[in-house]
Amino acid sequence: MTDTSPIGLDLEQQLDNVLSFITQPNSTPHSDVKADTPENTVNKALYYLKNEQPPLAAKWMRLAAMSGNHRAQFYLGLFFIKGQGVPNSVFHGAVWLSLASSQGYEPATAALTDLRKHLSTRRFKDAQCYAATLYEQIHQQQFSHLIPTTV
């Protein structure tokens, strides 16, 4: 009897098994396939951050943030404050934290309160204005299919 457990296979055979599994056609109907939701995108970004790939983490986090996900907006704000995968910018951090806070996300509100002392009143108000503009852009994207087109 041949040992077919992963431990009994040599490394090359294990790799072949993994590759054949990954490359086989998807037999699941489309209705059963898990959609790429903003929450899944946040998790993908956190995976890249955990694996020390901040530029990829920032890319995926921005996608989720632009879809309106308040958790992603919070994390993207922290990315800017820390300079992880994006330029270090307290201003842009305040913008994204303001967006998340405006949706009632408490961790963002707390972080924004702490960040407030590092920005002048003028820059803080500018960040809030920019956040409002981003909010409009995000919601225009989300509801663009409802806007009637003129012929």
mmCIF file of C-alpha atoms in Angstrom:
data_model
loop_
_atom_site.group_PDB
_atom_site.id
_atom_site.type_symbol
_atom_site.label_atom_id
_atom_site.label_comp_id
_atom_site.label_asym_id
_atom_site.label_seq_id
_atom_site.Cartn_x
_atom_site.Cartn_y
_atom_site.Cartn_z
ATOM 1 C CA MET A 1 0.000 0.000 0.000
ATOM 2 C CA THR A 2 1.321 3.412 -0.968
ATOM 3 C CA ASP A 3 1.331 6.159 1.645
ATOM 4 C CA THR A 4 -0.609 9.067 0.105
ATOM 5 C CA SER A 5 -0.688 11.296 3.177
ATOM 6 C CA PRO A 6 1.099 14.624 2.789
ATOM 7 C CA ILE A 7 3.840 13.370 5.109
ATOM 8 C CA GLY A 8 4.383 10.236 2.966
ATOM 9 C CA LEU A 9 4.802 12.206 -0.267
ATOM 10 C CA ASP A 10 8.014 13.798 -1.337
ATOM 11 C CA LEU A 11 8.146 17.577 -1.731
ATOM 12 C CA GLU A 12 7.898 17.491 -5.519
ATOM 13 C CA GLN A 13 4.755 15.334 -5.402
ATOM 14 C CA GLN A 14 3.159 17.637 -2.820
ATOM 15 C CA LEU A 15 3.851 20.616 -5.069
ATOM 16 C CA ASP A 16 2.370 18.797 -8.077
ATOM 17 C CA ASN A 17 -0.756 17.989 -6.066
ATOM 18 C CA VAL A 18 -1.176 21.593 -4.967
ATOM 19 C CA LEU A 19 -0.649 22.920 -8.497
ATOM 20 C CA SER A 20 -3.123 20.466 -10.002
ATOM 21 C CA PHE A 21 -5.713 21.401 -7.396
ATOM 22 C CA ILE A 22 -5.248 25.144 -7.978
ATOM 23 C CA THR A 23 -5.313 24.896 -11.768
ATOM 24 C CA GLN A 24 -8.284 22.559 -12.104
ATOM 25 C CA PRO A 25 -11.422 24.135 -13.556
ATOM 26 C CA ASN A 26 -13.940 25.531 -11.112
ATOM 27 C CA SER A 27 -16.892 23.153 -10.948
ATOM 28 C CA THR A 28 -18.855 25.325 -8.504
ATOM 29 C CA PRO A 29 -21.794 27.216 -10.023
ATOM 30 C CA HIS A 30 -21.324 30.997 -10.061
ATOM 31 C CA SER A 31 -24.107 31.516 -7.538
ATOM 32 C CA ASP A 32 -22.148 29.548 -4.939
ATOM 33 C CA VAL A 33 -18.842 31.362 -5.493
ATOM 34 C CA LYS A 34 -17.990 33.760 -2.690
ATOM 35 C CA ALA A 35 -18.004 37.298 -4.061
ATOM 36 C CA ASP A 36 -14.995 39.561 -3.677
ATOM 37 C CA THR A 37 -16.618 41.811 -1.097
ATOM 38 C CA PRO A 38 -15.023 44.886 0.463
ATOM 39 C CA GLU A 39 -14.574 42.894 3.689
ATOM 40 C CA ASN A 40 -12.667 40.177 1.773
ATOM 41 C CA THR A 41 -10.548 42.913 0.201
ATOM 42 C CA VAL A 42 -9.730 44.298 3.680
ATOM 43 C CA ASN A 43 -8.682 40.822 4.775
ATOM 44 C CA LYS A 44 -6.495 40.468 1.678
ATOM 45 C CA ALA A 45 -4.833 43.796 2.495
ATOM 46 C CA LEU A 46 -4.223 42.725 6.093
ATOM 47 C CA TYR A 47 -2.706 39.478 4.806
ATOM 48 C CA TYR A 48 -0.199 41.442 2.694
ATOM 49 C CA LEU A 49 0.582 43.732 5.620
ATOM 50 C CA LYS A 50 1.182 40.750 7.896
ATOM 51 C CA ASN A 51 3.522 39.306 5.251
ATOM 52 C CA GLU A 52 5.505 42.543 5.126
ATOM 53 C CA GLN A 53 4.272 43.750 1.743
ATOM 54 C CA PRO A 54 2.955 47.236 2.645
ATOM 55 C CA PRO A 55 2.584 48.535 -0.952
ATOM 56 C CA LEU A 56 0.258 45.639 -1.843
ATOM 57 C CA ALA A 57 -1.558 46.029 1.466
ATOM 58 C CA ALA A 58 -2.132 49.731 0.756
ATOM 59 C CA LYS A 59 -3.372 48.988 -2.771
ATOM 60 C CA TRP A 60 -6.023 46.528 -1.572
ATOM 61 C CA MET A 61 -6.943 48.648 1.440
ATOM 62 C CA ARG A 62 -7.546 51.660 -0.807
ATOM 63 C CA LEU A 63 -9.854 49.593 -3.013
ATOM 64 C CA ALA A 64 -11.914 48.583 0.006
ATOM 65 C CA ALA A 65 -11.852 52.130 1.407
ATOM 66 C CA MET A 66 -13.093 53.582 -1.880
ATOM 67 C CA SER A 67 -15.975 51.116 -1.786
ATOM 68 C CA GLY A 68 -17.124 52.798 1.430
ATOM 69 C CA ASN A 69 -15.885 50.239 3.958
ATOM 70 C CA HIS A 70 -15.324 52.159 7.210
ATOM 71 C CA ARG A 71 -12.878 49.591 8.576
ATOM 72 C CA ALA A 72 -10.719 49.932 5.443
ATOM 73 C CA GLN A 73 -10.890 53.724 5.703
ATOM 74 C CA PHE A 74 -9.661 53.466 9.289
ATOM 75 C CA TYR A 75 -6.757 51.208 8.351
ATOM 76 C CA LEU A 76 -5.830 53.340 5.346
ATOM 77 C CA GLY A 77 -5.713 56.359 7.655
ATOM 78 C CA LEU A 78 -3.296 54.474 9.885
ATOM 79 C CA PHE A 79 -1.226 53.458 6.839
ATOM 80 C CA PHE A 80 -0.772 57.156 5.959
ATOM 81 C CA ILE A 81 0.072 58.114 9.533
ATOM 82 C CA LYS A 82 2.705 55.352 9.744
ATOM 83 C CA GLY A 83 3.853 55.621 6.116
ATOM 84 C CA GLN A 84 3.133 51.941 5.426
ATOM 85 C CA GLY A 85 2.951 51.389 1.673
ATOM 86 C CA VAL A 86 1.974 55.038 1.113
ATOM 87 C CA PRO A 87 3.746 58.347 1.721
ATOM 88 C CA ASN A 88 3.815 59.379 5.372
ATOM 89 C CA SER A 89 1.096 62.025 5.728
ATOM 90 C CA VAL A 90 -0.714 62.998 8.916
ATOM 91 C CA PHE A 91 -3.044 65.101 6.758
ATOM 92 C CA HIS A 92 -4.149 62.160 4.586
ATOM 93 C CA GLY A 93 -4.391 59.986 7.677
ATOM 94 C CA ALA A 94 -6.823 62.528 9.135
ATOM 95 C CA VAL A 95 -8.846 62.479 5.894
ATOM 96 C CA TRP A 96 -9.393 58.708 5.966
ATOM 97 C CA LEU A 97 -9.972 58.615 9.713
ATOM 98 C CA SER A 98 -12.562 61.389 9.295
ATOM 99 C CA LEU A 99 -14.397 59.313 6.699
ATOM 100 C CA ALA A 100 -14.485 56.263 8.959
ATOM 101 C CA SER A 101 -15.448 58.356 11.973
ATOM 102 C CA SER A 102 -18.314 60.000 10.073
ATOM 103 C CA GLN A 103 -19.825 56.539 9.670
ATOM 104 C CA GLY A 104 -19.735 55.961 13.418
ATOM 105 C CA TYR A 105 -16.651 53.739 13.514
ATOM 106 C CA GLU A 106 -15.502 54.296 17.112
ATOM 107 C CA PRO A 107 -11.821 53.270 16.713
ATOM 108 C CA ALA A 108 -11.500 55.924 13.985
ATOM 109 C CA THR A 109 -13.097 58.566 16.206
ATOM 110 C CA ALA A 110 -10.639 57.756 19.016
ATOM 111 C CA ALA A 111 -7.648 57.802 16.646
ATOM 112 C CA LEU A 112 -8.808 61.089 15.124
ATOM 113 C CA THR A 113 -9.049 62.643 18.590
ATOM 114 C CA ASP A 114 -5.442 61.592 19.290
ATOM 115 C CA LEU A 115 -4.288 62.795 15.871
ATOM 116 C CA ARG A 116 -5.991 66.178 16.238
ATOM 117 C CA LYS A 117 -3.155 67.571 18.389
ATOM 118 C CA HIS A 118 -0.669 66.986 15.535
ATOM 119 C CA LEU A 119 -2.505 69.205 13.030
ATOM 120 C CA SER A 120 -3.260 72.896 13.050
ATOM 121 C CA THR A 121 -6.937 73.825 13.128
ATOM 122 C CA ARG A 122 -6.697 74.964 9.509
ATOM 123 C CA ARG A 123 -5.160 71.670 8.302
ATOM 124 C CA PHE A 124 -7.670 69.663 10.332
ATOM 125 C CA LYS A 125 -10.579 71.543 8.720
ATOM 126 C CA ASP A 126 -8.962 71.072 5.295
ATOM 127 C CA ALA A 127 -8.752 67.325 5.983
ATOM 128 C CA GLN A 128 -12.440 67.243 6.900
ATOM 129 C CA CYS A 129 -13.345 69.121 3.695
ATOM 130 C CA TYR A 130 -11.296 66.687 1.630
ATOM 131 C CA ALA A 131 -12.985 63.787 3.452
ATOM 132 C CA ALA A 132 -16.378 65.237 2.517
ATOM 133 C CA THR A 133 -15.310 65.402 -1.133
ATOM 134 C CA LEU A 134 -14.134 61.779 -1.022
ATOM 135 C CA TYR A 135 -17.402 60.793 0.635
ATOM 136 C CA GLU A 136 -19.325 62.310 -2.278
ATOM 137 C CA GLN A 137 -17.111 60.545 -4.825
ATOM 138 C CA ILE A 138 -17.499 57.184 -3.089
ATOM 139 C CA HIS A 139 -21.270 57.458 -2.884
ATOM 140 C CA GLN A 140 -21.584 58.732 -6.434
ATOM 141 C CA GLN A 141 -19.712 55.602 -7.574
ATOM 142 C CA GLN A 142 -21.912 53.322 -5.485
ATOM 143 C CA PHE A 143 -25.165 54.786 -6.749
ATOM 144 C CA SER A 144 -24.212 55.794 -10.291
ATOM 145 C CA HIS A 145 -26.471 53.066 -11.697
ATOM 146 C CA LEU A 146 -29.473 54.876 -10.184
ATOM 147 C CA ILE A 147 -28.741 58.203 -11.864
ATOM 148 C CA PRO A 148 -30.797 58.547 -15.045
ATOM 149 C CA THR A 149 -28.880 59.283 -18.223
ATOM 150 C CA THR A 150 -30.105 61.885 -20.653
ATOM 151 C CA VAL A 151 -30.484 60.997 -24.276
#
